[in-house]
Amino acid sequence: MTVITKLNKAIVVGAGLAGCEAAWQLARRGADVTLIEMKPKRFSPAHSMDGLAELVCSNSLGANRVDTAPGLLKEEMRRLGSVIIECADEAATPAGGALAVDRALFSELVTARICSCPRITLQCDEVSEVPAGDCVIIATGPLTDGALYKSIQDNLGGSGYIEFFDAVAPIVSFESIDMDKAYFKSRYDRGTPDYINCPMNRDEYIAFWDRLRTAQEAEVHGFEDKLVFEGCMPVEVLARRGEDAMRYGPMKPVGLRDPKTGKTPYAVVQLRRDNVAGTMYNIVGFQTHLTFPEQRAVFSMIPGLENAEFLRYGVMHRNTFINSPQLLDKCYMVRKSPGLFFAGQITGVEGYVESAASGLVAGIGAFCYINGYPAPDLPATVAIGALPQYISNPAVRDFQPMSINMGIIPPLEHKVAKKDKKMAVATRSLEILAGLKNSLYLPEESNNENTD
């Protein structure tokens, strides 16, 4: 399909995953984009790299199998020409059935794609107010603060924000892990055995749990357990919820039989590779806000990590998101302010891939808006449509961030054996997506019939 733009200028604020994806989707359809990023002029508390699309909380982009909701979303994005998924695939590191990436390489690849695109002008500056323009996408992330925070609030009527707190996990060096006590294995032997597992017996677990739940946290004004988003809960908060809470969460031992003993441990701490070289490992599910000395003291109780070298300690930071069900439409545009879009975690989508997916949809929606074309109507039967359908539903109350999951995708209309149901949902989604291509104004090179 050849697309002729009538008005071809847009502004995207924020060059994280969502902002880069939005800018890319606009540009590849023929629009000129000014992409504004405050780094390296200013860094948020959670960021340290100069490059664009920096991953902070983890290097994992979630499951990659198409019969899972996260895997289906990734495959849909591949077929829609996502720059984020394209770069992620190139920067992938071994992680069983998940798509994990070398974070530095991933950022380098996205930065190179964006900077080499002739229709994207990267402007390094800090924005203090919502820019004036016919089409603006705000993708400033969950740490939006200061004058811009106030400007967005004013644009949304003064009461559009909710706050919660988010935590990130520590990273240790591989060479400091005692592999005489730990072992490589993926749960149920699915995929390659890329996770390091540190097993605990009951006595070790109880001692660790007891120490963790009383460990000293760093001071955060206004932090309370009830404000912690369940999907990224600090492990010490989880520990306070009961003796077995961690054993049914990040320390679940099911499917992780110890090859040294032939038995399933009482509890397991998993570590996931954080870079291609395999020199850095992230402690899975151990987001934390403990003080740095406490992290070293408590996490060194984990078998195999007694002498661990901490390359990054866990930190906590404030996250914000708007009340999207009352504000946004299915293309992430503000209903009462046509031409103003939001994308990324600030909309209440939760997760790296979900953020990029929102940028993809917002970019297409913005392109349609500036050219007077009908907005794409992505149904909830495709994963990339299920998220905006959910977050834009005014009936949703007590709104909390949402990751992609099969629960927000409508069930099949015909009966299928339980073991085949997820794959059938995925097949349906990809078939529907193929039929929507004309309404998405895909460039010629991405307009193909491949639905394998």
mmCIF file of C-alpha atoms in Angstrom, residues 97-369:
data_model
loop_
_atom_site.group_PDB
_atom_site.id
_atom_site.type_symbol
_atom_site.label_atom_id
_atom_site.label_comp_id
_atom_site.label_asym_id
_atom_site.label_seq_id
_atom_site.Cartn_x
_atom_site.Cartn_y
_atom_site.Cartn_z
ATOM 1 C CA GLY A 97 11.696 -20.129 26.494
ATOM 2 C CA ALA A 98 12.010 -16.395 27.200
ATOM 3 C CA LEU A 99 13.314 -13.532 25.092
ATOM 4 C CA ALA A 100 16.138 -12.004 27.107
ATOM 5 C CA VAL A 101 18.612 -9.526 25.665
ATOM 6 C CA ASP A 102 22.036 -8.049 26.234
ATOM 7 C CA ARG A 103 20.810 -4.704 27.553
ATOM 8 C CA ALA A 104 23.726 -2.623 26.312
ATOM 9 C CA LEU A 105 23.634 -4.168 22.835
ATOM 10 C CA PHE A 106 19.860 -3.790 22.651
ATOM 11 C CA SER A 107 20.075 -0.074 23.451
ATOM 12 C CA GLU A 108 22.869 0.381 20.910
ATOM 13 C CA LEU A 109 20.816 -1.288 18.175
ATOM 14 C CA VAL A 110 17.674 0.755 18.833
ATOM 15 C CA THR A 111 19.705 3.973 19.041
ATOM 16 C CA ALA A 112 21.376 3.212 15.719
ATOM 17 C CA ARG A 113 18.034 2.491 13.995
ATOM 18 C CA ILE A 114 16.437 5.679 15.287
ATOM 19 C CA CYS A 115 19.412 7.933 14.579
ATOM 20 C CA SER A 116 19.836 6.596 11.041
ATOM 21 C CA CYS A 117 16.173 7.121 10.106
ATOM 22 C CA PRO A 118 15.992 10.219 7.862
ATOM 23 C CA ARG A 119 12.457 11.095 8.990
ATOM 24 C CA ILE A 120 13.297 11.110 12.711
ATOM 25 C CA THR A 121 15.057 14.099 14.275
ATOM 26 C CA LEU A 122 16.425 13.253 17.728
ATOM 27 C CA GLN A 123 16.458 16.272 19.998
ATOM 28 C CA CYS A 124 18.245 15.923 23.349
ATOM 29 C CA ASP A 125 16.498 18.276 25.723
ATOM 30 C CA GLU A 126 14.353 18.250 28.836
ATOM 31 C CA VAL A 127 10.700 19.084 28.222
ATOM 32 C CA SER A 128 8.964 21.054 30.963
ATOM 33 C CA GLU A 129 5.478 21.192 29.450
ATOM 34 C CA VAL A 130 3.331 19.334 26.952
ATOM 35 C CA PRO A 131 4.575 20.645 23.589
ATOM 36 C CA ALA A 132 2.290 22.649 21.328
ATOM 37 C CA GLY A 133 1.572 20.774 18.119
ATOM 38 C CA ASP A 134 -1.113 19.185 16.003
ATOM 39 C CA CYS A 135 0.031 15.714 17.082
ATOM 40 C CA VAL A 136 1.983 14.951 20.258
ATOM 41 C CA ILE A 137 2.763 11.588 21.878
ATOM 42 C CA ILE A 138 3.849 11.634 25.522
ATOM 43 C CA ALA A 139 5.977 8.566 26.263
ATOM 44 C CA THR A 140 7.976 9.838 29.212
ATOM 45 C CA GLY A 141 7.686 6.705 31.278
ATOM 46 C CA PRO A 142 6.638 5.876 34.802
ATOM 47 C CA LEU A 143 9.128 8.299 36.402
ATOM 48 C CA THR A 144 7.641 11.455 34.882
ATOM 49 C CA ASP A 145 8.066 14.253 37.389
ATOM 50 C CA GLY A 146 8.654 17.963 37.899
ATOM 51 C CA ALA A 147 7.210 20.628 35.640
ATOM 52 C CA LEU A 148 6.232 18.152 32.931
ATOM 53 C CA TYR A 149 4.303 16.093 35.479
ATOM 54 C CA LYS A 150 2.381 19.228 36.461
ATOM 55 C CA SER A 151 1.777 20.200 32.823
ATOM 56 C CA ILE A 152 0.393 16.747 32.008
ATOM 57 C CA GLN A 153 -1.833 16.909 35.060
ATOM 58 C CA ASP A 154 -3.166 20.274 33.950
ATOM 59 C CA ASN A 155 -3.809 18.960 30.440
ATOM 60 C CA LEU A 156 -5.743 16.018 31.867
ATOM 61 C CA GLY A 157 -7.900 18.126 34.157
ATOM 62 C CA GLY A 158 -5.742 18.052 37.266
ATOM 63 C CA SER A 159 -6.697 14.645 38.665
ATOM 64 C CA GLY A 160 -5.448 12.083 36.160
ATOM 65 C CA TYR A 161 -2.587 10.529 38.090
ATOM 66 C CA ILE A 162 -2.216 7.587 40.432
ATOM 67 C CA GLU A 163 1.090 6.669 42.058
ATOM 68 C CA PHE A 164 2.693 3.375 42.977
ATOM 69 C CA PHE A 165 6.196 2.167 43.720
ATOM 70 C CA ASP A 166 8.363 -0.153 41.687
ATOM 71 C CA ALA A 167 11.516 -2.047 42.604
ATOM 72 C CA VAL A 168 14.384 -3.599 40.629
ATOM 73 C CA ALA A 169 16.471 -6.671 41.415
ATOM 74 C CA PRO A 170 20.194 -6.984 42.140
ATOM 75 C CA ILE A 171 22.730 -8.334 39.642
ATOM 76 C CA VAL A 172 25.715 -10.493 40.651
ATOM 77 C CA SER A 173 28.786 -11.622 38.729
ATOM 78 C CA PHE A 174 28.765 -15.173 37.407
ATOM 79 C CA GLU A 175 32.290 -15.927 38.564
ATOM 80 C CA SER A 176 31.293 -15.192 42.174
ATOM 81 C CA ILE A 177 28.496 -17.805 42.197
ATOM 82 C CA ASP A 178 29.443 -21.103 43.852
ATOM 83 C CA MET A 179 28.352 -23.614 41.192
ATOM 84 C CA ASP A 180 29.209 -26.494 43.502
ATOM 85 C CA LYS A 181 25.996 -25.542 45.329
ATOM 86 C CA ALA A 182 23.982 -24.139 42.397
ATOM 87 C CA TYR A 183 22.986 -25.778 39.117
ATOM 88 C CA PHE A 184 21.785 -24.861 35.628
ATOM 89 C CA LYS A 185 18.209 -25.831 34.798
ATOM 90 C CA SER A 186 15.062 -24.413 33.223
ATOM 91 C CA ARG A 187 11.726 -25.270 34.838
ATOM 92 C CA TYR A 188 10.463 -28.695 33.680
ATOM 93 C CA ASP A 189 13.514 -28.791 31.354
ATOM 94 C CA ARG A 190 11.720 -26.513 28.902
ATOM 95 C CA GLY A 191 14.140 -24.992 26.419
ATOM 96 C CA THR A 192 17.835 -24.859 27.194
ATOM 97 C CA PRO A 193 18.978 -24.924 30.857
ATOM 98 C CA ASP A 194 19.907 -21.260 31.054
ATOM 99 C CA TYR A 195 18.824 -20.398 34.603
ATOM 100 C CA ILE A 196 21.106 -20.823 37.598
ATOM 101 C CA ASN A 197 19.234 -22.359 40.535
ATOM 102 C CA CYS A 198 20.256 -21.990 44.174
ATOM 103 C CA PRO A 199 18.424 -24.687 46.202
ATOM 104 C CA MET A 200 17.399 -24.380 49.852
ATOM 105 C CA ASN A 201 16.310 -26.977 52.393
ATOM 106 C CA ARG A 202 13.602 -26.091 54.880
ATOM 107 C CA ASP A 203 15.948 -24.868 57.616
ATOM 108 C CA GLU A 204 17.828 -22.638 55.180
ATOM 109 C CA TYR A 205 14.592 -21.237 53.816
ATOM 110 C CA ILE A 206 13.097 -20.466 57.241
ATOM 111 C CA ALA A 207 16.285 -18.702 58.347
ATOM 112 C CA PHE A 208 16.369 -16.686 55.131
ATOM 113 C CA TRP A 209 12.670 -15.809 55.326
ATOM 114 C CA ASP A 210 12.938 -14.738 58.971
ATOM 115 C CA ARG A 211 15.941 -12.510 58.260
ATOM 116 C CA LEU A 212 14.458 -11.002 55.107
ATOM 117 C CA ARG A 213 11.112 -9.987 56.550
ATOM 118 C CA THR A 214 12.804 -7.933 59.283
ATOM 119 C CA ALA A 215 15.636 -6.512 57.149
ATOM 120 C CA GLN A 216 16.202 -2.761 57.043
ATOM 121 C CA GLU A 217 14.694 -0.907 54.076
ATOM 122 C CA ALA A 218 15.965 2.324 52.597
ATOM 123 C CA GLU A 219 13.799 5.308 53.447
ATOM 124 C CA VAL A 220 11.076 6.251 50.978
ATOM 125 C CA HIS A 221 8.639 8.955 51.962
ATOM 126 C CA GLY A 222 5.059 7.712 51.764
ATOM 127 C CA PHE A 223 5.888 4.084 50.947
ATOM 128 C CA GLU A 224 3.320 1.565 52.161
ATOM 129 C CA ASP A 225 2.802 -2.092 51.274
ATOM 130 C CA LYS A 226 -0.658 -1.397 49.845
ATOM 131 C CA LEU A 227 0.842 0.909 47.209
ATOM 132 C CA VAL A 228 3.178 -1.718 45.785
ATOM 133 C CA PHE A 229 2.050 -3.039 42.428
ATOM 134 C CA GLU A 230 1.621 -6.779 42.746
ATOM 135 C CA GLY A 231 3.515 -7.513 39.512
ATOM 136 C CA CYS A 232 6.793 -6.001 40.723
ATOM 137 C CA MET A 233 6.623 -6.415 44.488
ATOM 138 C CA PRO A 234 9.777 -6.037 46.612
ATOM 139 C CA VAL A 235 10.733 -9.467 47.886
ATOM 140 C CA GLU A 236 10.863 -8.233 51.489
ATOM 141 C CA VAL A 237 7.223 -7.085 51.206
ATOM 142 C CA LEU A 238 6.282 -10.504 49.850
ATOM 143 C CA ALA A 239 8.107 -12.158 52.764
ATOM 144 C CA ARG A 240 6.006 -10.202 55.239
ATOM 145 C CA ARG A 241 2.862 -11.697 53.730
ATOM 146 C CA GLY A 242 3.523 -15.121 55.158
ATOM 147 C CA GLU A 243 6.054 -17.902 55.611
ATOM 148 C CA ASP A 244 5.207 -19.629 52.325
ATOM 149 C CA ALA A 245 4.555 -16.537 50.180
ATOM 150 C CA MET A 246 7.985 -16.674 48.531
ATOM 151 C CA ARG A 247 7.798 -20.463 48.000
ATOM 152 C CA TYR A 248 4.668 -19.926 45.933
ATOM 153 C CA GLY A 249 6.226 -16.943 44.179
ATOM 154 C CA PRO A 250 9.808 -16.299 42.991
ATOM 155 C CA MET A 251 11.215 -19.201 45.040
ATOM 156 C CA LYS A 252 8.810 -21.846 43.729
ATOM 157 C CA PRO A 253 10.810 -25.096 43.372
ATOM 158 C CA VAL A 254 8.327 -27.009 41.186
ATOM 159 C CA GLY A 255 9.949 -28.408 38.048
ATOM 160 C CA LEU A 256 13.473 -27.617 39.261
ATOM 161 C CA ARG A 257 14.744 -30.972 40.535
ATOM 162 C CA ASP A 258 18.340 -30.773 41.717
ATOM 163 C CA PRO A 259 20.459 -33.032 39.457
ATOM 164 C CA LYS A 260 22.950 -33.525 42.294
ATOM 165 C CA THR A 261 20.377 -35.092 44.616
ATOM 166 C CA GLY A 262 17.596 -36.108 42.237
ATOM 167 C CA LYS A 263 15.134 -34.365 44.561
ATOM 168 C CA THR A 264 13.061 -31.202 44.353
ATOM 169 C CA PRO A 265 14.386 -28.619 46.855
ATOM 170 C CA TYR A 266 12.196 -27.008 49.481
ATOM 171 C CA ALA A 267 12.743 -23.635 47.774
ATOM 172 C CA VAL A 268 14.861 -22.287 44.904
ATOM 173 C CA VAL A 269 16.322 -18.894 44.047
ATOM 174 C CA GLN A 270 16.751 -18.495 40.275
ATOM 175 C CA LEU A 271 19.236 -16.275 38.465
ATOM 176 C CA ARG A 272 18.898 -15.271 34.818
ATOM 177 C CA ARG A 273 21.670 -14.242 32.444
ATOM 178 C CA ASP A 274 21.811 -10.454 32.094
ATOM 179 C CA ASN A 275 24.205 -10.118 29.148
ATOM 180 C CA VAL A 276 25.328 -12.093 26.104
ATOM 181 C CA ALA A 277 28.722 -12.882 27.599
ATOM 182 C CA GLY A 278 27.085 -14.542 30.604
ATOM 183 C CA THR A 279 29.190 -12.596 33.103
ATOM 184 C CA MET A 280 26.201 -11.008 34.863
ATOM 185 C CA TYR A 281 23.160 -12.687 36.433
ATOM 186 C CA ASN A 282 19.935 -11.107 37.679
ATOM 187 C CA ILE A 283 18.288 -12.564 40.807
ATOM 188 C CA VAL A 284 14.839 -13.375 39.390
ATOM 189 C CA GLY A 285 11.884 -11.894 41.251
ATOM 190 C CA PHE A 286 14.104 -10.288 43.904
ATOM 191 C CA GLN A 287 13.168 -6.677 43.326
ATOM 192 C CA THR A 288 14.044 -4.963 46.571
ATOM 193 C CA HIS A 289 14.283 -1.757 48.510
ATOM 194 C CA LEU A 290 16.604 -2.965 51.245
ATOM 195 C CA THR A 291 19.613 -0.813 52.086
ATOM 196 C CA PHE A 292 22.727 -1.875 50.196
ATOM 197 C CA PRO A 293 24.467 -3.349 53.304
ATOM 198 C CA GLU A 294 21.294 -5.328 54.101
ATOM 199 C CA GLN A 295 21.094 -6.664 50.563
ATOM 200 C CA ARG A 296 24.629 -7.988 50.823
ATOM 201 C CA ALA A 297 23.988 -9.486 54.264
ATOM 202 C CA VAL A 298 20.615 -11.091 53.506
ATOM 203 C CA PHE A 299 21.160 -12.310 49.945
ATOM 204 C CA SER A 300 24.514 -13.800 50.909
ATOM 205 C CA MET A 301 22.484 -16.297 52.949
ATOM 206 C CA ILE A 302 21.358 -17.878 49.663
ATOM 207 C CA PRO A 303 23.309 -21.112 48.998
ATOM 208 C CA GLY A 304 25.794 -20.389 46.227
ATOM 209 C CA LEU A 305 25.740 -16.629 46.807
ATOM 210 C CA GLU A 306 27.711 -16.566 50.056
ATOM 211 C CA ASN A 307 30.535 -14.689 48.328
ATOM 212 C CA ALA A 308 28.520 -13.048 45.570
ATOM 213 C CA GLU A 309 29.885 -9.920 43.923
ATOM 214 C CA PHE A 310 27.003 -7.457 43.554
ATOM 215 C CA LEU A 311 27.367 -5.592 40.276
ATOM 216 C CA ARG A 312 24.124 -3.686 40.871
ATOM 217 C CA TYR A 313 22.069 -3.452 44.025
ATOM 218 C CA GLY A 314 18.300 -3.332 43.929
ATOM 219 C CA VAL A 315 16.708 0.103 44.060
ATOM 220 C CA MET A 316 13.188 1.457 44.367
ATOM 221 C CA HIS A 317 11.709 4.439 42.585
ATOM 222 C CA ARG A 318 8.356 6.163 42.224
ATOM 223 C CA ASN A 319 6.182 5.126 39.303
ATOM 224 C CA THR A 320 3.234 7.062 37.953
ATOM 225 C CA PHE A 321 0.481 6.216 35.506
ATOM 226 C CA ILE A 322 -2.615 8.013 34.308
ATOM 227 C CA ASN A 323 -6.193 6.947 34.871
ATOM 228 C CA SER A 324 -6.441 5.653 31.312
ATOM 229 C CA PRO A 325 -9.970 4.161 31.427
ATOM 230 C CA GLN A 326 -11.355 7.627 32.060
ATOM 231 C CA LEU A 327 -9.004 9.415 29.644
ATOM 232 C CA LEU A 328 -7.840 7.437 26.611
ATOM 233 C CA ASP A 329 -9.379 5.823 23.553
ATOM 234 C CA LYS A 330 -8.303 2.533 21.945
ATOM 235 C CA CYS A 331 -5.395 4.222 20.151
ATOM 236 C CA TYR A 332 -4.096 5.804 23.380
ATOM 237 C CA MET A 333 -5.382 9.257 22.372
ATOM 238 C CA VAL A 334 -6.913 11.535 24.997
ATOM 239 C CA ARG A 335 -10.630 11.599 24.208
ATOM 240 C CA LYS A 336 -11.075 15.234 25.199
ATOM 241 C CA SER A 337 -7.839 16.422 23.539
ATOM 242 C CA PRO A 338 -7.662 15.095 19.958
ATOM 243 C CA GLY A 339 -4.075 14.901 18.764
ATOM 244 C CA LEU A 340 -2.641 14.269 22.238
ATOM 245 C CA PHE A 341 -1.546 10.659 22.713
ATOM 246 C CA PHE A 342 0.168 8.755 25.506
ATOM 247 C CA ALA A 343 2.286 5.600 25.237
ATOM 248 C CA GLY A 344 4.255 3.312 27.526
ATOM 249 C CA GLN A 345 3.966 2.552 31.203
ATOM 250 C CA ILE A 346 2.543 5.983 31.911
ATOM 251 C CA THR A 347 -0.673 4.644 30.345
ATOM 252 C CA GLY A 348 -0.893 1.743 32.783
ATOM 253 C CA VAL A 349 0.423 -1.011 30.546
ATOM 254 C CA GLU A 350 2.901 -3.061 32.538
ATOM 255 C CA GLY A 351 6.037 -4.535 31.019
ATOM 256 C CA TYR A 352 8.669 -3.727 28.417
ATOM 257 C CA VAL A 353 6.963 -5.408 25.475
ATOM 258 C CA GLU A 354 3.579 -4.037 26.478
ATOM 259 C CA SER A 355 5.097 -0.534 26.566
ATOM 260 C CA ALA A 356 6.551 -0.952 23.090
ATOM 261 C CA ALA A 357 3.220 -2.360 21.863
ATOM 262 C CA SER A 358 1.401 0.722 23.132
ATOM 263 C CA GLY A 359 3.919 2.875 21.285
ATOM 264 C CA LEU A 360 3.287 0.892 18.113
ATOM 265 C CA VAL A 361 -0.484 1.396 18.341
ATOM 266 C CA ALA A 362 -0.160 5.059 19.361
ATOM 267 C CA GLY A 363 2.195 5.662 16.430
ATOM 268 C CA ILE A 364 -0.269 4.180 13.962
ATOM 269 C CA GLY A 365 -3.138 6.051 15.602
ATOM 270 C CA ALA A 366 -1.205 9.318 15.443
ATOM 271 C CA PHE A 367 -0.416 8.772 11.772
ATOM 272 C CA CYS A 368 -4.085 8.224 11.026
ATOM 273 C CA TYR A 369 -5.059 11.290 13.045
#
